[in-house]
Amino acid sequence: MLNRHFEAVQLTTARRAFVLLYGGAAQALDDDGETHAFESWRHLPVRDHDDAVAIVGGNLRVPRILHLHRYDRTPRLTVRLTRRNLMFRDAHQCQYCGKRPPLRELNIDHVLPRSRGGVDSWENLVTACRVCNLRKGWKTPDEANMRLARRPFRPKWSTCAQLLLGASSRYKEWDPFLKAS
């Protein structure tokens, strides 16, 4: 979804897209950048590579880009501290041994343990495999004789990186708007 200044602000579901489109709160953009209200959008043909939903009169193309009329907030500039974002920052790699085990084998480790006053912050959390996390225990990396691959840091991702984190797939129609942010 794009705000009224054509900046990418978030991903949404097809269901919500249709609610916004049908209710007149947004317009859909086609491949050529033309805007369409619901009435004109429903008459566009569904192509082979389009996602579609079945309706009484046939199929309706799912819009890949929505332009919101009244939403003028700008995208968030700070990256939220979440497990998903932390693992993305560390490239899904153990910061102690460098291995890339399956996601279910990765944990979040406090560099300075919470029992010693360590806090949940970008600068104190790293991705670690279960083996390394258990080996380190409630010690600091120096006490456990374990070295960090790199020092933890607060990321400065753009809005488009945040949006792509949440996307299961990326569409070519998004490229002009993601490059601009």
C-alpha atoms as a PDB file:
ATOM      1  CA  MET A   1       0.000   0.000   0.000  1.00  0.00           C
ATOM      2  CA  LEU A   2       1.143   3.510  -0.820  1.00  0.00           C
ATOM      3  CA  ASN A   3       0.303   6.614   1.164  1.00  0.00           C
ATOM      4  CA  ARG A   4      -1.160   9.609  -0.617  1.00  0.00           C
ATOM      5  CA  HIS A   5       2.379  10.782  -1.480  1.00  0.00           C
ATOM      6  CA  PHE A   6       3.055   7.453  -3.253  1.00  0.00           C
ATOM      7  CA  GLU A   7       5.471   6.188  -0.566  1.00  0.00           C
ATOM      8  CA  ALA A   8       5.359   2.488   0.300  1.00  0.00           C
ATOM      9  CA  VAL A   9       3.957   2.138   3.815  1.00  0.00           C
ATOM     10  CA  GLN A  10       2.876  -1.464   4.404  1.00  0.00           C
ATOM     11  CA  LEU A  11       1.805  -4.817   3.033  1.00  0.00           C
ATOM     12  CA  THR A  12      -1.803  -5.889   3.292  1.00  0.00           C
ATOM     13  CA  THR A  13      -3.964  -8.878   2.512  1.00  0.00           C
ATOM     14  CA  ALA A  14      -6.051  -9.251  -0.637  1.00  0.00           C
ATOM     15  CA  ARG A  15      -9.176  -9.153   1.504  1.00  0.00           C
ATOM     16  CA  ARG A  16      -8.277  -5.805   3.041  1.00  0.00           C
ATOM     17  CA  ALA A  17      -7.236  -4.478  -0.377  1.00  0.00           C
ATOM     18  CA  PHE A  18     -10.673  -5.249  -1.773  1.00  0.00           C
ATOM     19  CA  VAL A  19     -12.398  -3.644   1.225  1.00  0.00           C
ATOM     20  CA  LEU A  20     -10.389  -0.437   0.743  1.00  0.00           C
ATOM     21  CA  LEU A  21     -10.881  -0.488  -3.025  1.00  0.00           C
ATOM     22  CA  TYR A  22     -14.623  -1.197  -2.888  1.00  0.00           C
ATOM     23  CA  GLY A  23     -15.167   1.353  -0.097  1.00  0.00           C
ATOM     24  CA  GLY A  24     -13.439   4.085  -2.093  1.00  0.00           C
ATOM     25  CA  ALA A  25     -10.610   4.649   0.410  1.00  0.00           C
ATOM     26  CA  ALA A  26      -8.021   3.554  -2.147  1.00  0.00           C
ATOM     27  CA  GLN A  27      -7.425   3.090  -5.838  1.00  0.00           C
ATOM     28  CA  ALA A  28      -5.593   0.211  -7.492  1.00  0.00           C
ATOM     29  CA  LEU A  29      -2.600   0.833  -9.740  1.00  0.00           C
ATOM     30  CA  ASP A  30      -2.081  -1.275 -12.833  1.00  0.00           C
ATOM     31  CA  ASP A  31       1.238  -2.093 -14.538  1.00  0.00           C
ATOM     32  CA  ASP A  32       1.221   1.205 -16.434  1.00  0.00           C
ATOM     33  CA  GLY A  33       0.696   3.302 -13.296  1.00  0.00           C
ATOM     34  CA  GLU A  34      -2.940   4.091 -14.127  1.00  0.00           C
ATOM     35  CA  THR A  35      -5.252   4.357 -11.120  1.00  0.00           C
ATOM     36  CA  HIS A  36      -8.537   2.499 -11.025  1.00  0.00           C
ATOM     37  CA  ALA A  37     -11.550   2.739  -8.758  1.00  0.00           C
ATOM     38  CA  PHE A  38     -13.336  -0.536  -8.013  1.00  0.00           C
ATOM     39  CA  GLU A  39     -15.772  -0.195 -10.932  1.00  0.00           C
ATOM     40  CA  SER A  40     -13.030   0.123 -13.548  1.00  0.00           C
ATOM     41  CA  TRP A  41     -10.762  -2.418 -11.793  1.00  0.00           C
ATOM     42  CA  ARG A  42     -13.384  -5.172 -11.900  1.00  0.00           C
ATOM     43  CA  HIS A  43     -13.556  -4.935 -15.688  1.00  0.00           C
ATOM     44  CA  LEU A  44      -9.817  -5.487 -16.182  1.00  0.00           C
ATOM     45  CA  PRO A  45      -9.023  -8.970 -17.507  1.00  0.00           C
ATOM     46  CA  VAL A  46      -7.216 -11.470 -15.298  1.00  0.00           C
ATOM     47  CA  ARG A  47      -3.907 -12.429 -16.918  1.00  0.00           C
ATOM     48  CA  ASP A  48      -2.057 -15.734 -16.504  1.00  0.00           C
ATOM     49  CA  HIS A  49       0.431 -14.357 -13.947  1.00  0.00           C
ATOM     50  CA  ASP A  50      -2.202 -12.500 -11.874  1.00  0.00           C
ATOM     51  CA  ASP A  51      -3.714 -13.651  -8.610  1.00  0.00           C
ATOM     52  CA  ALA A  52      -7.505 -13.706  -8.771  1.00  0.00           C
ATOM     53  CA  VAL A  53     -10.567 -14.371  -6.652  1.00  0.00           C
ATOM     54  CA  ALA A  54     -13.735 -15.932  -7.979  1.00  0.00           C
ATOM     55  CA  ILE A  55     -16.823 -13.714  -7.966  1.00  0.00           C
ATOM     56  CA  VAL A  56     -20.324 -14.191  -9.362  1.00  0.00           C
ATOM     57  CA  GLY A  57     -19.459 -12.576 -12.695  1.00  0.00           C
ATOM     58  CA  GLY A  58     -16.184 -14.483 -13.216  1.00  0.00           C
ATOM     59  CA  ASN A  59     -12.779 -13.672 -11.722  1.00  0.00           C
ATOM     60  CA  LEU A  60     -11.465 -10.460 -10.163  1.00  0.00           C
ATOM     61  CA  ARG A  61      -7.781  -9.549 -10.355  1.00  0.00           C
ATOM     62  CA  VAL A  62      -6.092  -8.984  -6.968  1.00  0.00           C
ATOM     63  CA  PRO A  63      -4.427  -5.551  -6.962  1.00  0.00           C
ATOM     64  CA  ARG A  64      -0.725  -5.625  -6.160  1.00  0.00           C
ATOM     65  CA  ILE A  65      -0.482  -1.885  -5.431  1.00  0.00           C
ATOM     66  CA  LEU A  66      -3.044   0.304  -3.678  1.00  0.00           C
ATOM     67  CA  HIS A  67      -2.899   4.080  -3.444  1.00  0.00           C
ATOM     68  CA  LEU A  68      -4.594   5.358  -0.290  1.00  0.00           C
ATOM     69  CA  HIS A  69      -6.420   8.674  -0.695  1.00  0.00           C
ATOM     70  CA  ARG A  70      -6.246  10.120   2.783  1.00  0.00           C
ATOM     71  CA  TYR A  71      -3.363   8.322   4.496  1.00  0.00           C
ATOM     72  CA  ASP A  72      -0.416  10.698   4.614  1.00  0.00           C
ATOM     73  CA  ARG A  73       1.778   9.289   7.386  1.00  0.00           C
ATOM     74  CA  THR A  74       5.326   8.571   6.388  1.00  0.00           C
ATOM     75  CA  PRO A  75       6.920   5.180   6.972  1.00  0.00           C
ATOM     76  CA  ARG A  76       8.548   4.429  10.311  1.00  0.00           C
ATOM     77  CA  LEU A  77      12.221   5.351  10.429  1.00  0.00           C
ATOM     78  CA  THR A  78      13.252   3.049  13.276  1.00  0.00           C
ATOM     79  CA  VAL A  79      13.374  -0.717  13.042  1.00  0.00           C
ATOM     80  CA  ARG A  80      11.388  -2.560  15.700  1.00  0.00           C
ATOM     81  CA  LEU A  81      13.246  -5.042  17.866  1.00  0.00           C
ATOM     82  CA  THR A  82      11.618  -8.371  17.047  1.00  0.00           C
ATOM     83  CA  ARG A  83      12.920 -11.930  16.808  1.00  0.00           C
ATOM     84  CA  ARG A  84      12.374 -11.884  13.060  1.00  0.00           C
ATOM     85  CA  ASN A  85      14.239  -8.595  12.526  1.00  0.00           C
ATOM     86  CA  LEU A  86      17.065  -9.716  14.805  1.00  0.00           C
ATOM     87  CA  MET A  87      17.548 -12.919  12.853  1.00  0.00           C
ATOM     88  CA  PHE A  88      17.401 -10.975   9.602  1.00  0.00           C
ATOM     89  CA  ARG A  89      20.106  -8.603  10.884  1.00  0.00           C
ATOM     90  CA  ASP A  90      22.330 -11.581  11.761  1.00  0.00           C
ATOM     91  CA  ALA A  91      21.561 -13.339   8.433  1.00  0.00           C
ATOM     92  CA  HIS A  92      20.088 -16.358  10.278  1.00  0.00           C
ATOM     93  CA  GLN A  93      23.599 -17.269  11.363  1.00  0.00           C
ATOM     94  CA  CYS A  94      24.947 -18.175  14.802  1.00  0.00           C
ATOM     95  CA  GLN A  95      27.104 -15.265  15.910  1.00  0.00           C
ATOM     96  CA  TYR A  96      29.408 -17.577  17.895  1.00  0.00           C
ATOM     97  CA  CYS A  97      30.165 -20.541  15.612  1.00  0.00           C
ATOM     98  CA  GLY A  98      29.057 -19.114  12.255  1.00  0.00           C
ATOM     99  CA  LYS A  99      26.779 -22.053  11.361  1.00  0.00           C
ATOM    100  CA  ARG A 100      23.388 -21.603   9.707  1.00  0.00           C
ATOM    101  CA  PRO A 101      21.164 -24.275  11.238  1.00  0.00           C
ATOM    102  CA  PRO A 102      17.424 -24.554  10.490  1.00  0.00           C
ATOM    103  CA  LEU A 103      15.348 -21.714  11.934  1.00  0.00           C
ATOM    104  CA  ARG A 104      13.936 -23.890  14.712  1.00  0.00           C
ATOM    105  CA  GLU A 105      17.496 -24.515  15.954  1.00  0.00           C
ATOM    106  CA  LEU A 106      18.251 -20.795  16.391  1.00  0.00           C
ATOM    107  CA  ASN A 107      17.804 -18.887  19.633  1.00  0.00           C
ATOM    108  CA  ILE A 108      18.217 -15.319  20.772  1.00  0.00           C
ATOM    109  CA  ASP A 109      21.121 -14.821  23.189  1.00  0.00           C
ATOM    110  CA  HIS A 110      21.806 -11.937  25.548  1.00  0.00           C
ATOM    111  CA  VAL A 111      25.489 -10.978  25.231  1.00  0.00           C
ATOM    112  CA  LEU A 112      25.369  -9.621  28.777  1.00  0.00           C
ATOM    113  CA  PRO A 113      22.950 -12.055  30.481  1.00  0.00           C
ATOM    114  CA  ARG A 114      19.748 -10.700  31.987  1.00  0.00           C
ATOM    115  CA  SER A 115      20.781 -12.117  35.355  1.00  0.00           C
ATOM    116  CA  ARG A 116      23.645  -9.590  35.290  1.00  0.00           C
ATOM    117  CA  GLY A 117      21.579  -6.623  34.199  1.00  0.00           C
ATOM    118  CA  GLY A 118      21.581  -7.207  30.448  1.00  0.00           C
ATOM    119  CA  VAL A 119      18.624  -5.640  28.674  1.00  0.00           C
ATOM    120  CA  ASP A 120      16.635  -6.474  25.565  1.00  0.00           C
ATOM    121  CA  SER A 121      18.263  -4.141  23.056  1.00  0.00           C
ATOM    122  CA  TRP A 122      19.760  -4.317  19.577  1.00  0.00           C
ATOM    123  CA  GLU A 123      23.223  -3.889  21.106  1.00  0.00           C
ATOM    124  CA  ASN A 124      22.821  -6.784  23.572  1.00  0.00           C
ATOM    125  CA  LEU A 125      20.985  -9.461  21.559  1.00  0.00           C
ATOM    126  CA  VAL A 126      22.427 -11.838  18.960  1.00  0.00           C
ATOM    127  CA  THR A 127      21.309 -14.926  17.082  1.00  0.00           C
ATOM    128  CA  ALA A 128      22.845 -18.145  18.411  1.00  0.00           C
ATOM    129  CA  CYS A 129      22.402 -21.839  17.716  1.00  0.00           C
ATOM    130  CA  ARG A 130      21.137 -23.984  20.582  1.00  0.00           C
ATOM    131  CA  VAL A 131      24.510 -25.631  21.161  1.00  0.00           C
ATOM    132  CA  CYS A 132      26.371 -22.316  21.503  1.00  0.00           C
ATOM    133  CA  ASN A 133      23.602 -20.763  23.578  1.00  0.00           C
ATOM    134  CA  LEU A 134      23.721 -23.668  26.058  1.00  0.00           C
ATOM    135  CA  ARG A 135      27.538 -23.651  26.108  1.00  0.00           C
ATOM    136  CA  LYS A 136      27.634 -19.925  26.888  1.00  0.00           C
ATOM    137  CA  GLY A 137      24.965 -20.213  29.571  1.00  0.00           C
ATOM    138  CA  TRP A 138      24.827 -17.271  31.985  1.00  0.00           C
ATOM    139  CA  LYS A 139      28.350 -16.099  31.214  1.00  0.00           C
ATOM    140  CA  THR A 140      29.623 -13.272  29.094  1.00  0.00           C
ATOM    141  CA  PRO A 141      31.315 -14.268  25.818  1.00  0.00           C
ATOM    142  CA  ASP A 142      34.743 -13.544  27.360  1.00  0.00           C
ATOM    143  CA  GLU A 143      34.037 -15.728  30.401  1.00  0.00           C
ATOM    144  CA  ALA A 144      32.788 -18.550  28.164  1.00  0.00           C
ATOM    145  CA  ASN A 145      35.834 -18.110  25.899  1.00  0.00           C
ATOM    146  CA  MET A 146      33.556 -17.531  22.904  1.00  0.00           C
ATOM    147  CA  ARG A 147      34.022 -14.772  20.353  1.00  0.00           C
ATOM    148  CA  LEU A 148      31.226 -12.924  18.579  1.00  0.00           C
ATOM    149  CA  ALA A 149      31.437 -12.935  14.778  1.00  0.00           C
ATOM    150  CA  ARG A 150      30.527  -9.235  14.857  1.00  0.00           C
ATOM    151  CA  ARG A 151      29.441  -6.752  17.430  1.00  0.00           C
ATOM    152  CA  PRO A 152      25.624  -6.368  17.657  1.00  0.00           C
ATOM    153  CA  PHE A 153      24.254  -3.096  16.302  1.00  0.00           C
ATOM    154  CA  ARG A 154      20.996  -1.229  15.710  1.00  0.00           C
ATOM    155  CA  PRO A 155      20.121  -1.633  12.013  1.00  0.00           C
ATOM    156  CA  LYS A 156      19.232   1.311   9.807  1.00  0.00           C
ATOM    157  CA  TRP A 157      17.116  -0.377   7.165  1.00  0.00           C
ATOM    158  CA  SER A 158      14.983   1.499   4.723  1.00  0.00           C
ATOM    159  CA  THR A 159      11.235   1.118   4.596  1.00  0.00           C
ATOM    160  CA  CYS A 160      11.506  -1.115   1.546  1.00  0.00           C
ATOM    161  CA  ALA A 161      13.718  -3.591   3.430  1.00  0.00           C
ATOM    162  CA  GLN A 162      11.097  -3.707   6.181  1.00  0.00           C
ATOM    163  CA  LEU A 163       8.350  -4.352   3.648  1.00  0.00           C
ATOM    164  CA  LEU A 164      10.326  -7.068   1.934  1.00  0.00           C
ATOM    165  CA  LEU A 165      10.886  -8.779   5.279  1.00  0.00           C
ATOM    166  CA  GLY A 166       7.146  -9.233   5.558  1.00  0.00           C
ATOM    167  CA  ALA A 167       6.644 -10.347   1.967  1.00  0.00           C
ATOM    168  CA  SER A 168       6.433 -13.999   1.032  1.00  0.00           C
ATOM    169  CA  SER A 169       7.124 -13.020  -2.566  1.00  0.00           C
ATOM    170  CA  ARG A 170       8.073  -9.868  -4.410  1.00  0.00           C
ATOM    171  CA  TYR A 171       6.259  -8.522  -7.461  1.00  0.00           C
ATOM    172  CA  LYS A 172       7.816  -6.532 -10.301  1.00  0.00           C
ATOM    173  CA  GLU A 173       5.059  -3.921  -9.938  1.00  0.00           C
ATOM    174  CA  TRP A 174       6.549  -2.944  -6.555  1.00  0.00           C
ATOM    175  CA  ASP A 175      10.018  -2.096  -7.903  1.00  0.00           C
ATOM    176  CA  PRO A 176       9.520   1.605  -8.770  1.00  0.00           C
ATOM    177  CA  PHE A 177       8.075   2.340  -5.322  1.00  0.00           C
ATOM    178  CA  LEU A 178      10.628   0.306  -3.371  1.00  0.00           C
ATOM    179  CA  LYS A 179      13.547   1.896  -5.235  1.00  0.00           C
ATOM    180  CA  ALA A 180      12.204   5.348  -4.385  1.00  0.00           C
ATOM    181  CA  SER A 181      12.097   4.685  -0.636  1.00  0.00           C
END
